[in-house]
Amino acid sequence: MSRCNSTRHALSVAIVSLLPALAQAQEQTQTQEQMQTQEQTQAPPQSTGAATAQQAPAQAQPPRQSATTLDTVVVTGSVTGGVKKLEASYNIVTATEEQIKQANPKSTADLLKISPGMWPESSGGQTGANIEIAGFPGGGDAPYFTTMLMGSPLYGMPTLSFFETTSIFRLDDTISTVEILQGGPSAVFAGGQMGATANFFLKTGSDTPYGSVGVTYGDEGLWRLDAFSGFPLGQSGWYGSIGGFWRSSDGVRDPQFKADEGGQITGTLSRDFGEGGNLTLYARYLDDKNQFITPIPVVQEGSDEFHAYPGFDPLTDTYYSEAMRKVFLPTYPGGKDADLADGRGAKFFFFGGNFDYDFDNGWSISDKFLFDEGDADTNALFSGNNPAPLMDMLYDPDTPGGFSLPAGSATATYVGGGAVPLDQSVIQQGWWSIHKHLKSLSNDFRLSKELFEGNTLTIGLYVNRYTMDDKWSLGNQMLMSNTPNATPITVSYVDPADGLTKQRTDGQGFADFGGFHIAQHGDATNTALYLSDSWRVGQWLLDLSGRLERQDATNNVCNLANQDLDGDPNTLYDNNTPVCDGTFARIHYEKTHPTWTAGANYAFTDRMSAYVRVNTGGHFLDFDNGIRGTTNNNFPPMQKVRNYEGGFKYQSDLLYADISAYQRRFKGLLYQPTDGLGTPVGSPLTYGSDSWGVNFIGWINPTENLRLQLVANYLDGKYSDFDACFPYVDINGQDQCQPIEGQQLQRQPKLRFMFTPSYDFVFGWGDVTPYLTYTHVGDHTQDQSGLQQLGSYHTLDFGVTANVGYHWQFNLRGTNMTDELGLTESNSRIFGTAVSGAENVLLARPLEGREVNLQAKYLW
């Protein structure tokens, strides 16, 4: 793929810094839920009014030092409709629309990096991220993270296999603000997430029409159109808005077809009831297809030294190609014509509403609902064993995944024609296809009463009814060249025992249709009753809350039977394939769990406060993890946490600092042994973890226009409560066992920080703000064994924003400008050491290489 080298080298020496404010909000009375003022993260202030307020032209921007970020009103985690950040006794970070863009996130999940302790792995593409939270031992997908829209969770569970909630959420100009909350009170309210929650708020209309339209070009072949308009609906008191995006991109790792293509549209309808409250209705439709990036080979020379594998650029190459793009999978229930271009995309519809009303006698009500339904499919390659020469793959019985054919008997041909040399490096990749049709309907109703001055009691009822209809085809090992944009390979051989020609692969290159091929339907209802009391006593703000939640879930999974799919014994690739046999196993899971939290905040002054908090939390089993496969109601235990935290906040004209420390103790964590193809085998094992750490976010303004910002966290997290060892199958197909007691939490760096200097240049015609972000990611490991080290790395990103005149804004941004080779994960289907062979080859996901984009935007 063209790298636009001359342009990129010129950009890599640019001076950079945090972006300035584009727009100042005109104040508009809105619901407390939407009242968002300026937050400290990522940039100078953009708005001083409501989250949905009109965006003023760039020249109206106030000085950034005038923002009082501890006066920011946050609603996530607050049961009473909003609390100043100065008084919030928990770890919460907010960002406005412009600050979201200034973070230059590669995906929705990648935005979470602005919150210290959040560790999103964005190397897999736009969707399907692994999201880690310091001290929460996830290790894959996002079991301890919830995406919310306007205060409502997008789905009844935070994650399923091949699904986490950022996969059905895209960032665009319809978003006004985001609040990212870790731990604390989120375990009690709404979806009851004990880990972290990102709550996104939409723009709405205003008395004065406002909006923007922007076009973005990226050097990876990106074209993107963004637009938004907010407006009054006559003199009726109703307001409307509409906006969205369309995007097409070849991707930094060009698969020879569009890596990302699609868009979304969002509309709102709102009504302000004056002092009483308001109503907001919203709808969104998303249709977006995204490449799910597969690990590629790199060479490991030590625990912290990696370099390119011969013939592979670790920054831009991928196995994907037109040659393997479209296949037929007979193992998919009912058969399927599958297309890699469909990727890990989403086609989803959302409809929701928020209603808030305050009565004169101290009573108030709040209700939030969200219905969404759609498909979140995955069509992608998944790694198996490491590459080997074709000679060894055909004939050497010691080659993992090899064919062990009679010497000299085979014929290997590229799909499309041409003999394959015996010294050609080849690899088998799983061509997996997963269809997920999901549906969720949630409602969160709260009734509050001010019992006496400063004391408010709230009772709430949360209900979420959600379903899942899945069809999976996992395994499907395809033999292909171990090259960028690989070509599938077919193999036949003459069996000396009977003289017959036998097909070792099918005509598409599939060598083995074994794996895990199921159909399943799940439905569940989560019902929670919670009670919270908030009491203001002088400079103290105290709260105590409890939640009782019940999950009632049923999963129906097809039973499997081995079959010869085509009835021909001479086609070896499908002679013993497990497929659905027409019968189903029904598993019913019912569990009730209590959760509570207590916090105390003391405001020393209007610029300084401190807090302490303790909470418990529980993570219910989901359809894929813990429920499916369980027999005789022998369900594994719930995952539970006890979290202790304390924090200190301070702000002056010179300095902002928000520091928190925590201890997190887990039990009931699950380990599922798998075979070399990632298929579950045996019963899950349970264990625990113990962690403590420190999160910090702050900035200093040495001069009026210069800002130096730091987002950092330190984590000391280890596994506990398991004195035996984890059984696993290593990369060479051998049975092994590894102790995990005391090992570092997988995929979580001990130290991570982002340092961002910025400077505002002000001219008569407008202003220019460059920024530079240096990110350091410390040592991290692949899995619980601690055997596969992924090392450390650092990246350099930049951006420049220019506000020209009254209506125009130009943004130039770039990521990984130094082309750093950093690994976020290795072959996740290989437990333990994933390096094999004399060449020390490791299949891993490196960061994408340098990426630069330019946007021109018109605002009114």
PDB file of N, CA and C in Angstrom, residues 662 690-693 714-718 745 750:
ATOM      1  N   TYR A 662      -6.086   2.937  44.759  1.00  0.00           N
ATOM      2  CA  TYR A 662      -7.092   1.896  44.952  1.00  0.00           C
ATOM      3  C   TYR A 662      -6.441   0.577  45.319  1.00  0.00           C
ATOM      4  N   ASP A 690      -5.224  -9.847  43.162  1.00  0.00           N
ATOM      5  CA  ASP A 690      -5.086  -8.799  44.167  1.00  0.00           C
ATOM      6  C   ASP A 690      -4.251  -7.687  43.555  1.00  0.00           C
ATOM      7  N   SER A 691      -4.778  -6.465  43.559  1.00  0.00           N
ATOM      8  CA  SER A 691      -4.107  -5.359  42.882  1.00  0.00           C
ATOM      9  C   SER A 691      -4.186  -4.092  43.716  1.00  0.00           C
ATOM     10  N   TRP A 692      -3.173  -3.240  43.549  1.00  0.00           N
ATOM     11  CA  TRP A 692      -3.258  -1.868  44.025  1.00  0.00           C
ATOM     12  C   TRP A 692      -2.604  -0.967  42.984  1.00  0.00           C
ATOM     13  N   GLY A 693      -3.010   0.286  42.962  1.00  0.00           N
ATOM     14  CA  GLY A 693      -2.461   1.167  41.945  1.00  0.00           C
ATOM     15  C   GLY A 693      -2.811   2.617  42.198  1.00  0.00           C
ATOM     16  N   TYR A 714      -0.094   3.691  37.522  1.00  0.00           N
ATOM     17  CA  TYR A 714       0.822   2.625  37.926  1.00  0.00           C
ATOM     18  C   TYR A 714      -0.006   1.518  38.543  1.00  0.00           C
ATOM     19  N   LEU A 715       0.299   0.267  38.164  1.00  0.00           N
ATOM     20  CA  LEU A 715      -0.467  -0.885  38.639  1.00  0.00           C
ATOM     21  C   LEU A 715       0.470  -1.973  39.123  1.00  0.00           C
ATOM     22  N   ASP A 716       0.187  -2.493  40.301  1.00  0.00           N
ATOM     23  CA  ASP A 716       0.839  -3.699  40.802  1.00  0.00           C
ATOM     24  C   ASP A 716      -0.273  -4.728  41.021  1.00  0.00           C
ATOM     25  N   GLY A 717      -0.509  -5.556  39.994  1.00  0.00           N
ATOM     26  CA  GLY A 717      -1.586  -6.534  40.038  1.00  0.00           C
ATOM     27  C   GLY A 717      -1.074  -7.936  39.817  1.00  0.00           C
ATOM     28  N   LYS A 718      -1.523  -8.878  40.652  1.00  0.00           N
ATOM     29  CA  LYS A 718      -1.050 -10.258  40.565  1.00  0.00           C
ATOM     30  C   LYS A 718      -2.216 -11.232  40.753  1.00  0.00           C
ATOM     31  N   LEU A 745      -0.846  -9.397  36.120  1.00  0.00           N
ATOM     32  CA  LEU A 745      -2.107  -9.453  35.393  1.00  0.00           C
ATOM     33  C   LEU A 745      -1.853  -9.345  33.895  1.00  0.00           C
ATOM     34  N   LYS A 750       2.378  -2.326  33.778  1.00  0.00           N
ATOM     35  CA  LYS A 750       2.543  -1.779  35.129  1.00  0.00           C
ATOM     36  C   LYS A 750       2.533  -0.259  35.123  1.00  0.00           C
TER      37      LYS A 750
END
